[in-house]
Every structure is written in C-alpha cells, then in structure tokens.
Short mmCIF file of C-alpha atoms in Angstrom, two decimals:
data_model
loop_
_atom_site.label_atom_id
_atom_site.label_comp_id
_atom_site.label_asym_id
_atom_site.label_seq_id
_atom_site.Cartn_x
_atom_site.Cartn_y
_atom_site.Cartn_z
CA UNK A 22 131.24 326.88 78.31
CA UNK A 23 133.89 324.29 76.84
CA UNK A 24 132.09 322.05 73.96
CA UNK A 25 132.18 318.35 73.95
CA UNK A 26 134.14 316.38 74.87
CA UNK A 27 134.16 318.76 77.97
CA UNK A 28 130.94 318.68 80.21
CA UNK A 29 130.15 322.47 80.19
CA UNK A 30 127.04 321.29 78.10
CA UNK A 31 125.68 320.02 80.73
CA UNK A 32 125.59 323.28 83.08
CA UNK A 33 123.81 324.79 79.45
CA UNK A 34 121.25 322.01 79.43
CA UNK A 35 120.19 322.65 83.11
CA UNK A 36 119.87 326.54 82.65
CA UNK A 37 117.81 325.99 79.72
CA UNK A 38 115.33 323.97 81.65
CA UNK A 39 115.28 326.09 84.76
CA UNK A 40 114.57 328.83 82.31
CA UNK A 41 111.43 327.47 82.25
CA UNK A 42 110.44 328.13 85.66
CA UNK A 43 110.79 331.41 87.68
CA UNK A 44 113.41 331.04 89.79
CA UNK A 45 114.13 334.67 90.51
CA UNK A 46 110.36 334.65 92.38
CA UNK A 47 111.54 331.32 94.73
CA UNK A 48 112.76 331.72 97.81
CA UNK A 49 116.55 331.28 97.51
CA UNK A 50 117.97 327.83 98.56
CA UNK A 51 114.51 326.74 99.98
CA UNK A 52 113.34 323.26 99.34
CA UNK A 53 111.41 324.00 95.77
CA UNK A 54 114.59 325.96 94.50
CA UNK A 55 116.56 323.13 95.58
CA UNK A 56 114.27 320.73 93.82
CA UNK A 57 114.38 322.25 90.53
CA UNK A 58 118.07 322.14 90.83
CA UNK A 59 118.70 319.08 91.50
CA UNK A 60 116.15 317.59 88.96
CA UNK A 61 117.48 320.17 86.27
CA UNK A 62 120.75 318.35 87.01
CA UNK A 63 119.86 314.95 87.08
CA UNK A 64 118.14 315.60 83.62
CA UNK A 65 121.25 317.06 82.24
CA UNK A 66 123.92 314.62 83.62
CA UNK A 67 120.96 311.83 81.93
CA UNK A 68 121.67 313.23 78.38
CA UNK A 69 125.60 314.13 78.58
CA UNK A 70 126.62 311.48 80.21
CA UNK A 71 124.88 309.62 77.23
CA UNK A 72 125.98 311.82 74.46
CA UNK A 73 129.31 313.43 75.07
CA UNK A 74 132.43 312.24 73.73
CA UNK A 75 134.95 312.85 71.18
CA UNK A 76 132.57 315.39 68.76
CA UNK A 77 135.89 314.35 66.17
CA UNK A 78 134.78 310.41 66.37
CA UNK A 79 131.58 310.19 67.23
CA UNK A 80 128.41 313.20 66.34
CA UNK A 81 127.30 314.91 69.37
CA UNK A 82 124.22 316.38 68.94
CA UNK A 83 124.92 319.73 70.54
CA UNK A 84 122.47 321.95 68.75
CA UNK A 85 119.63 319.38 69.38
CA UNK A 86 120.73 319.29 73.23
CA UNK A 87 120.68 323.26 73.69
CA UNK A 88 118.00 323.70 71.59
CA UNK A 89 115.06 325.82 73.22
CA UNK A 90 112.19 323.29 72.31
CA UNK A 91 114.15 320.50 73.50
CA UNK A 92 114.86 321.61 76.60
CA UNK A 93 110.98 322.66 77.11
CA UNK A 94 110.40 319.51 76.83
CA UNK A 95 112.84 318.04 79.33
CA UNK A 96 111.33 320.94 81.55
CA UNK A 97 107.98 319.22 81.45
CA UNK A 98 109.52 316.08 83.03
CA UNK A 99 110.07 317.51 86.10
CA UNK A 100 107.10 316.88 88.95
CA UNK A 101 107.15 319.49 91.58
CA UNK A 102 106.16 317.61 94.15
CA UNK A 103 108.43 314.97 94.04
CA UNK A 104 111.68 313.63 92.58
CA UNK A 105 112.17 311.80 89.96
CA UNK A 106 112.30 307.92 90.43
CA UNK A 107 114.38 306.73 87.35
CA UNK A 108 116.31 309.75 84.98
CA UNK A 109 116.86 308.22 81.48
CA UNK A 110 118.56 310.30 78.91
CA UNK A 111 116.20 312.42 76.20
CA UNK A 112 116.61 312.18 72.47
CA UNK A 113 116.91 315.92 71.52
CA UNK A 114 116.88 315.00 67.53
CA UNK A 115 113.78 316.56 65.41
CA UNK A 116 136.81 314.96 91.78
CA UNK A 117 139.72 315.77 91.93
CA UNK A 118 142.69 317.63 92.11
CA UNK A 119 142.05 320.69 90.36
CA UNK A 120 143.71 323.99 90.24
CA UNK A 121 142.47 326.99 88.49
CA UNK A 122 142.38 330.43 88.21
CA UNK A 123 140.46 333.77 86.30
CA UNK A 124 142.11 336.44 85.54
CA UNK A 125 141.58 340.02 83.93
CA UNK A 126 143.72 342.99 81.83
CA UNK A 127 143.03 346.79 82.15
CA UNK A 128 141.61 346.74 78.71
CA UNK A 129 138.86 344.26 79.55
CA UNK A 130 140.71 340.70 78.16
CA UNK A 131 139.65 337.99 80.36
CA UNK A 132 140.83 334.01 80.48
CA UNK A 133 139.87 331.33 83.07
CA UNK A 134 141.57 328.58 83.18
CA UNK A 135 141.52 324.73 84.63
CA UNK A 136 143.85 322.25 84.77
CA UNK A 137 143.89 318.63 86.35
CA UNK A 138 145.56 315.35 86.39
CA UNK A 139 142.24 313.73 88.12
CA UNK A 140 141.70 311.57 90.36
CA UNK A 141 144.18 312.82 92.72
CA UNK A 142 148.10 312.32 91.23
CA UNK A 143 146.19 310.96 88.12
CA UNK A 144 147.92 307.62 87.11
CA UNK A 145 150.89 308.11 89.33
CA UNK A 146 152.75 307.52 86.87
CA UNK A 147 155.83 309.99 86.88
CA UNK A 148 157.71 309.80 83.21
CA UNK A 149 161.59 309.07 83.81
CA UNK A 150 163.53 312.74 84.76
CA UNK A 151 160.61 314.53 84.80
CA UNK A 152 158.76 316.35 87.57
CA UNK A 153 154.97 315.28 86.93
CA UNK A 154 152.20 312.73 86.77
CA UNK A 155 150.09 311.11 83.59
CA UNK A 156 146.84 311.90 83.32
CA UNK A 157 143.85 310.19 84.16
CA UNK A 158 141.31 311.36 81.94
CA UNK A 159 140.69 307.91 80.33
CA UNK A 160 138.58 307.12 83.51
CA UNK A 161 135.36 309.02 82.11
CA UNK A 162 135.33 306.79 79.04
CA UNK A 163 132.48 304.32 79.18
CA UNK A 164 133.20 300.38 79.12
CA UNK A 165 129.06 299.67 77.52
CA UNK A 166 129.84 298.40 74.27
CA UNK A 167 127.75 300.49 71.54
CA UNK A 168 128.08 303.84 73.78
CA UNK A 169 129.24 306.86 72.53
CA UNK A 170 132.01 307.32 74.49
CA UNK A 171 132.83 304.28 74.56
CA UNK A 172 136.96 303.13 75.20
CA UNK A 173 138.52 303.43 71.57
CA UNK A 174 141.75 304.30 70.97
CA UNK A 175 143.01 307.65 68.92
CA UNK A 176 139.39 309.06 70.80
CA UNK A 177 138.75 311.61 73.80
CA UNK A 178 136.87 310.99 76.74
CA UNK A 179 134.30 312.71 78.33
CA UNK A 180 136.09 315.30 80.38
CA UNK A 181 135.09 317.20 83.68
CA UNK A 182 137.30 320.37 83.06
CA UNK A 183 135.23 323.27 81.85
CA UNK A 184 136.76 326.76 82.12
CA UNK A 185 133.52 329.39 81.94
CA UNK A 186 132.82 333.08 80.84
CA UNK A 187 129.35 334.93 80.97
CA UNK A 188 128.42 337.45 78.32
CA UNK A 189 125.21 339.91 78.55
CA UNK A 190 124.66 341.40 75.24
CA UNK A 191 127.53 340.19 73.23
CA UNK A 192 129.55 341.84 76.24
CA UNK A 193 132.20 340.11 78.84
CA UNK A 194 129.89 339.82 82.02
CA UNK A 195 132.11 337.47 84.54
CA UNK A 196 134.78 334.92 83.93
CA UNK A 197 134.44 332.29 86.21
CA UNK A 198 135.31 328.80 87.26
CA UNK A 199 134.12 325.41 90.01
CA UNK A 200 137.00 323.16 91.01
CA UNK A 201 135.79 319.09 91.70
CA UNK A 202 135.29 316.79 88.70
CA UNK A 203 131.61 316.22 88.24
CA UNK A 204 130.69 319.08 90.25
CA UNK A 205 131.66 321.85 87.81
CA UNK A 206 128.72 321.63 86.07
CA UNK A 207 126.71 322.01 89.32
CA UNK A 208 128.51 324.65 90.81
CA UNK A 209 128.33 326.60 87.25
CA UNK A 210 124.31 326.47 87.53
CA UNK A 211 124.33 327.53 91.06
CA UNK A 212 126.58 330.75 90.72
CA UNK A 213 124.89 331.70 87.60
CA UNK A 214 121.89 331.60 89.45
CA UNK A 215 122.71 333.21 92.37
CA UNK A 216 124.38 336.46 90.61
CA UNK A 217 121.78 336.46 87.59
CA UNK A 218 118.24 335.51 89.24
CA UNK A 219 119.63 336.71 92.86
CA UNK A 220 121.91 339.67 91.75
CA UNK A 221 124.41 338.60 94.38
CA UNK A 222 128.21 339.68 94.05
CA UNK A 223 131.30 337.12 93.42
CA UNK A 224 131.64 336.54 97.23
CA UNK A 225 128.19 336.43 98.41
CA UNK A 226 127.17 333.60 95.07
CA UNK A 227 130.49 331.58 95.82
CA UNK A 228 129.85 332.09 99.71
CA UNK A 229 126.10 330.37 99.54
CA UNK A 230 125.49 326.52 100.76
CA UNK A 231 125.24 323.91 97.93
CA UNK A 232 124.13 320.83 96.81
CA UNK A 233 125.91 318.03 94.89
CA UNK A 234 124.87 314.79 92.81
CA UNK A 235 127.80 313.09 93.78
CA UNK A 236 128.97 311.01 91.07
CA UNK A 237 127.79 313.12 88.18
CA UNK A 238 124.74 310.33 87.38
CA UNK A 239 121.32 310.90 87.06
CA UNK A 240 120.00 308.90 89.90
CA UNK A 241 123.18 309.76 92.35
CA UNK A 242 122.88 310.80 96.32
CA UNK A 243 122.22 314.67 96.56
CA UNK A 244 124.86 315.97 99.23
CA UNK A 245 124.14 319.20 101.09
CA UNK A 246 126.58 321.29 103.43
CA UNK A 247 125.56 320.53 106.74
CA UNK A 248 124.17 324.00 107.32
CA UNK A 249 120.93 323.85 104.85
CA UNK A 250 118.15 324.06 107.00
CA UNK A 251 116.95 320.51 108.69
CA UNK A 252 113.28 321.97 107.23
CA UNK A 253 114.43 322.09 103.82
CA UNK A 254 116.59 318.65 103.98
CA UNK A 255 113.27 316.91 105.42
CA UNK A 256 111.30 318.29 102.83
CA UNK A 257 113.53 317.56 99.84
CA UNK A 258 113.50 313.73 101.33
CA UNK A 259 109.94 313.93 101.57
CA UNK A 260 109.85 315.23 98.28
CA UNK A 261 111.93 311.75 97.55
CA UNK A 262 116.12 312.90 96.85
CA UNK A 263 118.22 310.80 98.91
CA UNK A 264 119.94 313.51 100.61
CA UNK A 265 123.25 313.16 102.80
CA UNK A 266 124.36 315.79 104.78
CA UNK A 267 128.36 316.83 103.87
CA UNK A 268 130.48 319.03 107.07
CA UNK A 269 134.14 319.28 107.54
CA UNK A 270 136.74 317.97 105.58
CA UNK A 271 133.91 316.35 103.70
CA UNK A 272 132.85 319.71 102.12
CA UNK A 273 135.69 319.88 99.56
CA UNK A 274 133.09 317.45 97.71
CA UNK A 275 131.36 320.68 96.75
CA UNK A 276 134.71 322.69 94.73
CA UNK A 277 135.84 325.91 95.10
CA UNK A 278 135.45 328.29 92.88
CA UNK A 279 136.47 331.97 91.60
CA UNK A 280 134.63 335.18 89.80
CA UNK A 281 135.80 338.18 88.35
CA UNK A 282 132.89 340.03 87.46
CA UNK A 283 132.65 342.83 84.88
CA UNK A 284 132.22 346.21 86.70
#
C-alpha cells in the first residue's frame, strides 16, 4: 500500500483488526461480516484521518498504527452487537475522477497505477496553452488549527490515491487497484477479503455488492448497493449503522476496480 501522505494505511489498519476475528468462518456479506467491516473502517478512517499527512513535516506514527498489539487493541473496541456510537481516533504510541490501471510482463513485473485531478476537473483551472486541469489535492488538508495535516504551505495533504500489490511469501500475489476518493481504502479491504478469506477470483471479488462510509469519517452514513438483502440492511440498522441504500447512477459511489492475479 502507498505510505503517508497516501491513505493506503488505512486499508492496513482495518485488516489488522479484522485479523482478529474469523472472517473466513462468517457467512459472506451477511449482517455480522458487514458489521465488522464497517466498524474496522470507521476505526481506521478515526486514526488516519487524525494522523496522516506530510510524513516529511510532520511524524506519522506508522509503525505504532500497524503495529500488531495496537491494532488488538482497537479490535477490542468493536461490540458485536451493535455499532459504535462515537469513533474517536486511538493513540498507537507505547470521489472523484479517477483513472487507473494494473498491468503485468511475461517475466512476472507488475505496476498499478492511479492517477486523479479530484474532485471532478480538480480546480478547473486549465494553465494557458496547455491541455489539462490543476489539481485539487489541497482539499484533504485539514483547516483545525494544531492538526497534523493541517493547511501549511511547502506540505502535502492527505491524499486518497493508493495504487496496491499483494505479496504471499515475499512473492507477487495480485496487483490491484479501487477507483473513488475515500473509498479506496474500503474497496481494498473488501477484495482482499473476498479473494484471501473467500478464495474468490478477480471477477467474482470485484463482482460482489459493497458497502461505503461515504465521506471517509468515522461516524459517516454506510451506503449499500441496493441489492444487499433487506434482512441484512434491517439488521445492520438494528444493529445501529445508518444505512442508505445506493442503485443506479448512484452506484459509481462505490469505485471500480481491477485485479491481475498471480497464476
């Protein structure tokens, strides 16, 4: 995953706490595996949208955040029953328009690859004689004076654009990518899951229905494609998410994405 100031932390910080539970023996995309997704994800988004930013201005405590114990502990925070109320961020110490593609070489070389303006035609601005738009990125810095990613100048924000690869003993296993700002993360954790824990294949992991914490907080809406079963959307509203229903158009809230798995 791409290091701070990119988000791909945050994918790592909510496979490290669903490590702690067995997902492989839940029934896939049922209300409890949705659950533990979803509250795996809020507790992520907590700590990284807290602590990622420019690692060359400000520390980011990376090794703390990934760390094993830490994220046992995060793990414990998590109430099976029902979801949580308020997500603050831990202290590990002691959308868009997005194109990208994977590809592979016969010799086994692999690169994925993402590039964005954001937020649509990013600042619209288009630089005299030239054929593109400025950036946006300076959206994801924070305004909350004292924050660490904070606006400064000569500093990096914290960035939605995280390229991915999968290794299994040291080994290429999958390069991979999620198109839609704040759901990259997400959509990481999800295909993971479903080709790890569900041994699925590229199609059949991209192909499943998915959830989505909209705006990349910790206490966002939790969309769903329209076709999750009305059981499990009643149960995960029981179980206290406030969970919208996405169809259509709509659905390009949720990314695309594209695998090229290791044979």
């Amino acid at each position: 995953e791409i290091p701070p100031n990119g988000q791909g932390i945050t994918a790592l910080i909510a496979l490290n706490v669903l490590e702690q539970f067995d997902m492989r023996s839940l029934q896939h995309n049922s209300a409890e595996y949705f659950h533990l997704m979803i509250e795996a994800m809020r507790l992520a988004f907590a700590d990284t949208r807290h602590y990622v930013t420019d690692p060359d201005v400000v520390k980011v405590p990376t090794t703390e955040l990934l760390s094993k114990a830490y994220a046992k502990k995060r793990a414990a925070l998590i109430d099976r029953k029902a979801a949580a109320v308020d997500v603050v961020r831990g202290s590990p110490f002691a959308s868009s328009d997005t194109v990208s593609f994977s590809v592979v070489d016969r010799h086994g070389n692999a690169c994925s690859f993402v590039n964005s303006n954001y937020t649509g035609f990013g600042t619209g601005i288009v630089p005299r004689d030239c054929g593109f738009t400025l950036q946006s990125r300076g959206a994801n810095f924070s305004l909350v004076e004292g924050h660490p990613n904070v606006l400064a100048p000569n500093k990096r924000p914290y960035h939605t654009i995280i390229p991915a690869m999968i290794t299994k003993q040291n080994k290429l296993y999958a390069a991979f990518n999620v198109m839609g700002g704040f759901m990259q993360p997400q959509g990481h954790v999800q295909m993971v899951l479903n080709m790890i824990d569900h041994d699925m294949d590229p199609q059949a992991a991209l192909d499943r229905l998915r959830f989505c914490i909209a705006d990349g907080s910790a206490n966002g809406a939790v969309f769903v494609e329209d076709e999750v079963p009305k059981e499990v959307v009643d149960e995960l509203r029981r179980l206290g998410h406030d969970v919208r229903l996405s169809s259509g158009a709509s659905r390009t809230l949720f990314g695309r994405g594209q695998i090229i798995k290791r044979s």
